[in-house]
Tab-separated table of C-alpha atoms and ligand atoms in Angstrom:
chain	number	residue	atom	x	y	z
A	1498	MET	CA	-6.009	-41.945	11.065
A	1499	SER	CA	-4.164	-40.128	8.174
A	1500	LYS	CA	-0.738	-40.863	7.797
A	1501	PHE	CA	-0.218	-36.940	7.100
A	1502	LYS	CA	2.068	-35.390	9.426
A	1503	ALA	CA	1.017	-31.927	10.918
A	1504	SER	CA	4.540	-30.007	10.402
A	1505	THR	CA	7.874	-31.214	9.725
A	1506	GLY	CA	9.016	-28.193	11.499
A	1507	VAL	CA	11.634	-25.715	10.566
A	1508	GLU	CA	14.313	-27.743	12.308
A	1509	GLN	CA	14.271	-29.157	8.770
A	1510	GLU	CA	15.364	-25.355	7.072
A	1511	ILE	CA	18.569	-24.957	8.932
A	1512	ASN	CA	21.417	-25.575	6.721
A	1513	ASP	CA	24.938	-26.939	7.847
A	1514	LYS	CA	25.905	-23.617	8.801
A	1515	GLY	CA	22.925	-23.314	10.801
A	1516	TYR	CA	21.286	-20.443	8.606
A	1517	PHE	CA	17.391	-21.029	8.556
A	1518	ILE	CA	16.005	-21.653	4.648
A	1519	ARG	CA	12.645	-21.461	4.569
A	1520	GLN	CA	10.970	-24.219	2.488
A	1521	LYS	CA	9.801	-23.730	-1.048
A	1522	ASN	CA	5.800	-23.098	-1.514
A	1523	PHE	CA	4.180	-26.283	-3.085
A	1524	PHE	CA	0.946	-25.054	-4.237
A	1525	THR	CA	2.059	-22.095	-6.757
A	1526	THR	CA	-0.293	-22.300	-9.851
A	1527	PRO	CA	-1.285	-18.744	-10.501
A	1528	PHE	CA	-4.678	-16.922	-10.614
A	1529	GLY	CA	-5.874	-15.801	-13.879
A	1530	GLU	CA	-7.207	-16.730	-17.513
A	1531	GLY	CA	-5.898	-19.737	-18.987
A	1532	GLU	CA	-6.012	-23.545	-19.105
A	1533	SER	CA	-2.868	-23.819	-16.732
A	1534	LYS	CA	-4.368	-20.981	-14.228
A	1535	LEU	CA	-6.674	-20.870	-11.419
A	1536	PRO	CA	-9.668	-19.739	-12.459
A	1537	VAL	CA	-11.055	-16.429	-10.998
A	1538	GLU	CA	-14.466	-17.001	-9.933
A	1539	ALA	CA	-16.535	-14.984	-6.983
A	1540	GLY	CA	-17.261	-17.399	-4.032
A	1541	ARG	CA	-15.227	-19.779	-5.076
A	1542	TYR	CA	-12.304	-19.764	-2.788
A	1543	ARG	CA	-11.724	-19.135	0.490
A	1544	LEU	CA	-8.726	-17.849	2.309
A	1545	ILE	CA	-7.505	-19.413	5.641
A	1546	TRP	CA	-5.108	-17.368	7.920
A	1547	ALA	CA	-3.972	-16.932	11.643
A	1548	LYS	CA	-3.610	-13.718	13.643
A	1549	GLY	CA	-0.329	-14.537	14.501
A	1550	CYS	CA	0.966	-15.293	10.961
A	1551	HIS	CA	2.450	-12.093	8.722
A	1552	TRP	CA	2.649	-13.740	5.946
A	1553	SER	CA	-1.271	-14.726	6.123
A	1554	ASN	CA	-2.166	-11.276	7.309
A	1555	ARG	CA	-0.777	-9.014	4.524
A	1556	ALA	CA	-3.498	-11.329	2.503
A	1557	SER	CA	-6.475	-10.558	4.766
A	1558	ILE	CA	-5.688	-6.873	4.605
A	1559	VAL	CA	-5.193	-6.624	0.996
A	1560	ARG	CA	-8.741	-8.272	0.641
A	1561	GLU	CA	-10.538	-5.853	2.597
A	1562	LEU	CA	-8.972	-2.761	1.112
A	1563	LEU	CA	-9.924	-4.360	-2.521
A	1564	GLY	CA	-13.398	-4.953	-0.911
A	1565	LEU	CA	-12.955	-8.717	-1.981
A	1566	GLU	CA	-15.168	-10.076	1.404
A	1567	GLU	CA	-18.022	-11.462	-0.830
A	1568	ALA	CA	-15.773	-12.509	-3.226
A	1569	ILE	CA	-13.425	-14.511	-1.305
A	1570	SER	CA	-14.422	-15.822	2.144
A	1571	ILE	CA	-12.214	-16.191	4.613
A	1572	ASN	CA	-11.372	-18.193	8.018
A	1573	LEU	CA	-8.967	-17.943	10.856
A	1574	VAL	CA	-6.954	-20.944	12.222
A	1575	GLY	CA	-4.977	-21.120	15.513
A	1576	HIS	CA	-3.432	-23.226	17.924
A	1577	GLY	CA	-5.670	-25.859	19.645
A	1578	ASN	CA	-5.448	-28.370	22.507
A	1579	SER	CA	-5.657	-31.183	20.159
A	1580	GLU	CA	-4.081	-34.688	21.340
A	1581	GLN	CA	-3.675	-35.328	17.499
A	1582	LYS	CA	-1.123	-32.409	17.195
A	1583	ARG	CA	-1.972	-31.822	13.307
A	1584	GLY	CA	-1.146	-28.221	13.064
A	1585	TRP	CA	-3.625	-25.335	12.552
A	1586	GLU	CA	-7.086	-26.136	13.615
A	1587	PHE	CA	-10.291	-24.105	13.188
A	1588	VAL	CA	-10.332	-23.334	17.069
A	1589	TYR	CA	-12.252	-20.076	16.502
A	1590	ASP	CA	-15.526	-22.276	15.197
A	1591	GLU	CA	-18.239	-24.057	17.111
A	1592	SER	CA	-17.213	-27.454	17.699
A	1593	GLY	CA	-13.896	-26.510	15.610
A	1594	ILE	CA	-14.953	-27.504	12.279
A	1595	ASP	CA	-15.043	-24.881	9.593
A	1596	PRO	CA	-18.519	-24.555	8.671
A	1597	VAL	CA	-17.788	-24.286	4.700
A	1598	LEU	CA	-15.171	-26.850	4.267
A	1599	GLY	CA	-16.509	-28.894	7.439
A	1600	VAL	CA	-12.928	-29.954	8.512
A	1601	ARG	CA	-11.021	-29.604	12.215
A	1602	PHE	CA	-7.582	-28.970	10.807
A	1603	LEU	CA	-5.810	-27.255	7.918
A	1604	SER	CA	-3.523	-30.394	7.240
A	1605	GLU	CA	-6.750	-32.189	6.176
A	1606	LEU	CA	-7.252	-29.358	3.221
A	1607	TYR	CA	-3.338	-29.995	2.135
A	1608	GLU	CA	-3.738	-33.789	2.359
A	1609	ALA	CA	-6.602	-33.427	-0.015
A	1610	ALA	CA	-4.949	-31.711	-2.450
A	1611	ASP	CA	-1.595	-34.009	-2.309
A	1612	SER	CA	-1.643	-37.220	-0.345
A	1613	GLU	CA	2.273	-36.697	-0.589
A	1614	TYR	CA	2.796	-33.428	0.430
A	1615	GLU	CA	5.803	-33.514	2.951
A	1616	GLY	CA	6.167	-29.878	3.806
A	1617	ARG	CA	4.564	-27.934	6.449
A	1618	PRO	CA	0.577	-27.227	6.457
A	1619	THR	CA	0.887	-23.291	6.498
A	1620	VAL	CA	-0.941	-20.354	5.943
A	1621	PRO	CA	-1.889	-18.603	4.188
A	1622	ALA	CA	-3.973	-21.363	2.203
A	1623	VAL	CA	-6.326	-20.355	-0.649
A	1624	VAL	CA	-8.530	-23.249	-0.699
A	1625	ASP	CA	-11.136	-24.044	-3.748
A	1626	ILE	CA	-14.452	-24.744	-1.964
A	1627	THR	CA	-15.922	-26.785	-4.866
A	1628	THR	CA	-13.040	-29.373	-4.161
A	1629	GLY	CA	-11.935	-28.690	-0.784
A	1630	LYS	CA	-8.107	-28.885	-1.441
A	1631	VAL	CA	-5.445	-26.110	-1.274
A	1632	VAL	CA	-4.729	-24.764	-4.296
A	1633	ASN	CA	-2.246	-21.929	-3.301
A	1634	ASN	CA	-0.085	-21.427	-0.442
A	1635	ASP	CA	2.368	-19.046	-2.266
A	1636	TYR	CA	2.247	-15.997	0.071
A	1637	VAL	CA	5.021	-14.560	-1.984
A	1638	TRP	CA	2.562	-13.519	-5.161
A	1639	LEU	CA	-0.707	-13.713	-3.213
A	1640	THR	CA	-1.663	-10.292	-2.515
A	1641	ASN	CA	-0.622	-9.364	-6.111
A	1642	TYR	CA	-2.882	-11.948	-7.517
A	1643	LEU	CA	-5.456	-10.440	-5.573
A	1644	GLU	CA	-4.574	-7.057	-7.070
A	1645	GLU	CA	-3.899	-7.867	-10.549
A	1646	GLU	CA	-5.954	-11.054	-11.297
A	1647	PHE	CA	-8.882	-10.336	-9.409
A	1648	ALA	CA	-9.667	-6.775	-10.462
A	1649	SER	CA	-12.720	-7.426	-11.779
A	1650	LEU	CA	-14.519	-8.681	-8.478
A	1651	HIS	CA	-12.882	-5.378	-6.409
A	1652	LYS	CA	-15.318	-2.725	-5.146
A	1653	GLN	CA	-15.985	0.212	-7.109
A	1654	GLY	CA	-13.287	2.539	-6.282
A	1655	ALA	CA	-10.712	-0.008	-4.770
A	1656	PRO	CA	-7.283	1.353	-4.501
A	1657	ASP	CA	-4.523	0.413	-7.087
A	1658	LEU	CA	-2.052	-0.827	-4.503
A	1659	TYR	CA	-0.111	-2.520	-7.687
A	1660	PRO	CA	0.156	0.520	-10.290
A	1661	VAL	CA	1.790	-0.944	-13.480
A	1662	HIS	CA	4.135	1.968	-13.975
A	1663	LEU	CA	5.357	0.861	-10.563
A	1664	ARG	CA	5.489	-2.904	-10.751
A	1665	GLU	CA	8.684	-3.435	-11.359
A	1666	GLU	CA	10.223	-1.380	-8.580
A	1667	ILE	CA	7.369	-2.874	-6.402
A	1668	ASP	CA	8.719	-6.150	-7.210
A	1669	SER	CA	12.461	-5.468	-6.897
A	1670	TYR	CA	11.433	-3.566	-3.238
A	1671	ASN	CA	9.138	-6.660	-2.184
A	1672	ASP	CA	12.312	-8.720	-2.586
A	1673	PHE	CA	14.263	-6.790	-0.587
A	1674	LEU	CA	12.191	-6.463	2.071
A	1675	TYR	CA	11.219	-10.321	2.057
A	1676	HIS	CA	14.923	-10.676	2.259
A	1677	ASN	CA	15.975	-8.140	5.307
A	1678	VAL	CA	12.612	-7.740	7.073
A	1679	ASN	CA	10.050	-10.150	6.847
A	1680	ASP	CA	12.249	-13.436	6.585
A	1681	GLY	CA	15.025	-11.267	7.972
A	1682	VAL	CA	13.311	-11.552	11.313
A	1683	TYR	CA	12.540	-15.114	11.001
A	1684	LYS	CA	16.403	-15.744	9.978
A	1685	ALA	CA	17.577	-14.418	13.101
A	1686	MET	CA	14.961	-16.073	15.522
A	1687	PHE	CA	15.678	-19.031	14.216
A	1688	ALA	CA	19.103	-19.085	13.507
A	1689	LYS	CA	21.034	-21.937	14.869
A	1690	SER	CA	24.942	-20.474	14.959
A	1691	ILE	CA	25.743	-16.930	15.791
A	1692	GLU	CA	27.436	-16.344	12.520
A	1693	ALA	CA	23.569	-16.785	11.133
A	1694	TYR	CA	22.474	-14.908	13.622
A	1695	ASN	CA	24.395	-11.847	13.183
A	1696	ASP	CA	24.479	-11.658	9.912
A	1697	ALA	CA	20.490	-11.641	9.457
A	1698	TYR	CA	20.451	-9.325	12.571
A	1699	ASP	CA	22.902	-6.864	10.750
A	1700	LYS	CA	20.624	-6.851	7.733
A	1701	LEU	CA	17.886	-6.084	9.319
A	1702	TYR	CA	18.674	-3.239	11.184
A	1703	LYS	CA	20.562	-2.032	8.047
A	1704	ALA	CA	17.206	-2.121	6.235
A	1705	PHE	CA	15.587	-0.751	8.727
A	1706	ASP	CA	17.868	2.347	8.973
A	1707	ALA	CA	17.072	2.350	4.949
A	1708	ILE	CA	13.094	2.468	5.784
A	1709	GLU	CA	13.586	4.957	8.569
A	1710	GLU	CA	15.378	7.521	5.786
A	1711	ARG	CA	13.041	6.737	3.147
A	1712	LEU	CA	10.156	7.344	5.047
A	1713	GLY	CA	11.874	10.720	6.383
A	1714	VAL	CA	10.932	12.149	2.525
A	1715	SER	CA	8.099	10.242	1.662
A	1716	ARG	CA	4.665	9.345	3.178
A	1717	TYR	CA	4.343	5.927	2.317
A	1718	LEU	CA	7.174	3.213	1.069
A	1719	PHE	CA	6.207	4.461	-2.698
A	1720	GLY	CA	5.409	7.892	-2.130
A	1721	ASP	CA	2.132	9.671	-1.397
A	1722	TYR	CA	0.117	6.493	-1.789
A	1723	ILE	CA	-0.411	3.016	-0.108
A	1724	THR	CA	1.266	-0.116	-2.308
A	1725	ASP	CA	1.616	-3.486	-1.805
A	1726	PRO	CA	4.768	-3.101	-0.234
A	1727	ASP	CA	3.360	-0.852	2.603
A	1728	VAL	CA	1.280	-3.690	3.790
A	1729	ARG	CA	4.046	-6.427	3.754
A	1730	LEU	CA	6.350	-4.033	6.024
A	1731	PHE	CA	3.113	-3.076	8.284
A	1732	VAL	CA	2.706	-6.740	9.177
A	1733	THR	CA	6.265	-7.225	10.135
A	1734	LEU	CA	6.184	-3.887	11.988
A	1735	ALA	CA	2.683	-4.580	14.014
A	1736	ARG	CA	4.721	-7.978	15.636
A	1737	PHE	CA	8.146	-6.468	16.479
A	1738	ASP	CA	7.361	-4.852	19.838
A	1739	THR	CA	4.346	-7.348	20.731
A	1740	TYR	CA	6.237	-10.496	19.810
A	1741	TYR	CA	9.088	-11.208	17.653
A	1742	PHE	CA	11.493	-8.968	19.921
A	1743	LYS	CA	11.648	-11.418	22.672
A	1744	TYR	CA	12.946	-14.038	20.610
A	1745	LEU	CA	15.515	-11.642	18.753
A	1746	GLY	CA	18.092	-11.182	21.822
A	1747	PRO	CA	19.250	-7.829	22.971
A	1748	ILE	CA	17.813	-5.338	19.998
A	1749	ARG	CA	19.142	-2.183	19.039
A	1750	ASN	CA	15.894	-0.640	18.835
A	1751	ARG	CA	12.138	-1.312	19.039
A	1752	ILE	CA	9.836	0.336	16.019
A	1753	VAL	CA	8.568	2.413	18.748
A	1754	ASP	CA	11.917	4.079	18.981
A	1755	PHE	CA	12.174	4.976	14.905
A	1756	LYS	CA	10.438	8.235	14.705
A	1757	ASN	CA	9.314	7.709	11.044
A	1758	ILE	CA	8.507	4.174	10.976
A	1759	TRP	CA	6.387	4.054	14.094
A	1760	GLY	CA	4.487	7.294	12.883
A	1761	TYR	CA	4.248	5.487	9.448
A	1762	ALA	CA	2.429	2.134	11.048
A	1763	ARG	CA	0.083	4.247	13.015
A	1764	ASP	CA	-0.780	6.039	9.882
A	1765	LEU	CA	-1.652	2.694	8.176
A	1766	TYR	CA	-3.372	1.187	11.602
A	1767	GLU	CA	-5.779	4.037	11.500
A	1768	ILE	CA	-7.081	2.294	7.823
A	1769	PRO	CA	-9.956	-0.216	9.092
A	1770	ALA	CA	-8.791	-3.109	6.724
A	1771	PHE	CA	-5.521	-2.731	8.431
A	1772	LYS	CA	-6.549	-2.336	12.014
A	1773	ASN	CA	-9.480	-5.282	11.586
A	1774	ASN	CA	-6.764	-7.649	10.849
A	1775	THR	CA	-4.255	-6.548	13.418
A	1776	TYR	CA	-4.597	-8.185	16.567
A	1777	LEU	CA	-1.869	-6.696	18.769
A	1778	ARG	CA	-3.104	-8.006	22.048
A	1779	ASP	CA	-3.450	-11.381	20.783
A	1780	MET	CA	-0.210	-11.752	19.508
A	1781	ALA	CA	1.245	-10.162	22.913
A	1782	LYS	CA	-0.168	-13.208	24.754
A	1783	SER	CA	0.873	-15.404	22.637
A	1784	ASN	CA	2.114	-17.247	25.564
A	1785	ALA	CA	0.020	-16.751	28.058
A	1786	ASN	CA	-0.647	-20.287	29.310
A	1787	LYS	CA	2.727	-20.749	30.596
A	1788	SER	CA	3.056	-20.696	34.169
A	1789	GLY	CA	5.949	-19.834	36.617
A	1790	VAL	CA	7.649	-16.629	36.825
A	1791	PHE	CA	9.920	-16.354	34.134
A	1792	ILE	CA	7.371	-15.161	31.619
A	1793	ASP	CA	8.186	-12.446	28.744
A	1794	TYR	CA	7.475	-9.261	29.158
A	1795	ASN	CA	4.391	-8.876	26.712
A	1796	THR	CA	2.899	-12.128	28.167
A	1797	ARG	CA	2.947	-10.645	31.666
A	1798	PHE	CA	1.655	-7.441	30.589
A	1799	TRP	CA	-0.808	-8.027	27.440
A	1800	ASP	CA	-3.547	-7.101	28.834
A	1801	GLN	CA	-1.964	-3.965	31.119
A	1802	ILE	CA	-0.297	-2.278	27.816
A	1803	HIS	CA	-3.135	-0.793	25.883
A	1804	TYR	CA	-2.143	-1.446	22.470
A	1805	GLU	CA	-5.271	0.016	20.646
A	1806	GLU	CA	-4.777	3.477	22.611
A	1807	LEU	CA	-0.704	3.284	21.948
A	1808	TRP	CA	-1.272	2.432	18.084
A	1809	SER	CA	-4.118	5.199	17.748
A	1810	LYS	CA	-1.972	8.035	18.951
A	1811	PRO	CA	-1.344	10.930	16.357
A	1812	HIS	CA	1.069	11.362	14.012
A	1813	ASP	CA	2.079	14.212	11.613
A	1814	ARG	CA	2.286	12.065	8.233
A	1815	GLU	CA	0.234	13.854	6.307
A	1816	THR	CA	2.879	16.601	6.306
A	1817	LYS	CA	5.106	13.981	3.878
A	1818	SER	CA	2.553	14.160	1.464
A	1819	THR	CA	1.755	16.409	-1.573
A	1820	ASP	CA	-2.047	14.628	-1.470
A	1821	PRO	CA	-2.536	14.943	2.218
A	1822	GLU	CA	-6.205	13.995	1.680
A	1823	GLN	CA	-5.664	10.830	-0.080
A	1824	LYS	CA	-3.962	7.593	1.074
A	1825	PHE	CA	-4.949	6.051	-1.725
A	1826	LEU	CA	-4.627	5.929	-5.706
A	1827	GLN	CA	-7.922	5.479	-7.438
A	1828	ASN	CA	-7.439	4.992	-10.741
A	1829	LYS	CA	-9.915	2.127	-11.611
B	1117	GSH	N1	4.453	-21.022	3.210
B	1117	GSH	C1	5.556	-20.618	3.585
B	1117	GSH	C2	5.459	-19.330	4.717
B	1117	GSH	C3	4.220	-19.305	5.588
B	1117	GSH	C4	4.267	-19.748	6.782
B	1117	GSH	O1	5.544	-20.111	7.406
B	1117	GSH	N2	3.509	-19.850	7.468
B	1117	GSH	C5	3.565	-20.086	9.202
B	1117	GSH	C6	2.942	-18.949	10.165
B	1117	GSH	S1	3.620	-17.626	10.106
B	1117	GSH	C7	2.990	-21.477	9.313
B	1117	GSH	O2	1.583	-21.727	8.742
B	1117	GSH	N3	3.445	-22.637	10.016
B	1117	GSH	C8	2.813	-23.620	10.187
B	1117	GSH	C9	3.716	-24.791	10.851
B	1117	GSH	O3	5.106	-24.453	10.472
B	1117	GSH	O4	3.182	-25.978	10.896
B	1117	GSH	C10	6.480	-21.419	4.129
B	1117	GSH	O5	6.254	-22.616	3.757
B	1117	GSH	O6	7.473	-21.506	5.261
């Protein structure tokens, strides 16, 4: 039996003022050309992700948007009932074993990569199929690698989600999204002091207000076409009313209460790569095995709220675009 710990838990990542400070990524070798980089090769890597986890969901959406399905294989992990408590498991596979990698737990792939690894074995994780080791879990840059370094493997006519002329602006906007929205939600949910909570909560809603305003004048975050930050924002929006809000405490507004943000989220959801990778009902029923009367709202009603119907309601977002027929910039 391995000495490897499934997870140290986020409790280790709370500072003495009660603030949640996320662990650093450990496997950060970039993809690309050159000796110190991970080579870009069709069929070499497998992306492991989880339905509930937006850090990994953004990579699964971008993979499909770019038509990398043949080049990079994929699999889902989930929470199993295993006695071993080793974290993410290949629960959706027959006998609970990933058919390509031959393991039951994601932690085995982290352990194969580094037997001394002490952090949480997290998704997204990119595994080199030739070695069975995790080679990259750098969720911050992963989608950018897919957009830039994997360009030679994109489908014909793939969208340009990371246009060169906008990269600097996109990187800085992604940073804003990361601190205030993507991780902002976790900073509030995991805070252990009311000071840390209020700080994160205020920043989150201030960011939502700024985004609501921005989306009042343009269809997407960077104008007429979808770019990388839209994927990053979408994955948090998709989890907000279905899941996060119940851990946030009394919230000021749901996503459906923001006119522009809610229309924008539905506009994105229409696109197959977004829809196929967004499991709204699964997110809502995440506590479904709880018993008793004090069960959260989403869990009680996950099968009575028609999420698909709700998210497919018409919107008028085209009116914000000067190129309403096109959602993507295709310059390849
Ligand atoms: N790699 C980042 C972000 C990815 C992340 O937190 N993924 C979560 C799911 S959203 C995870 O895999 N958690 C497993 C665990 O904490 O054991 C981190 O280390 O904090």
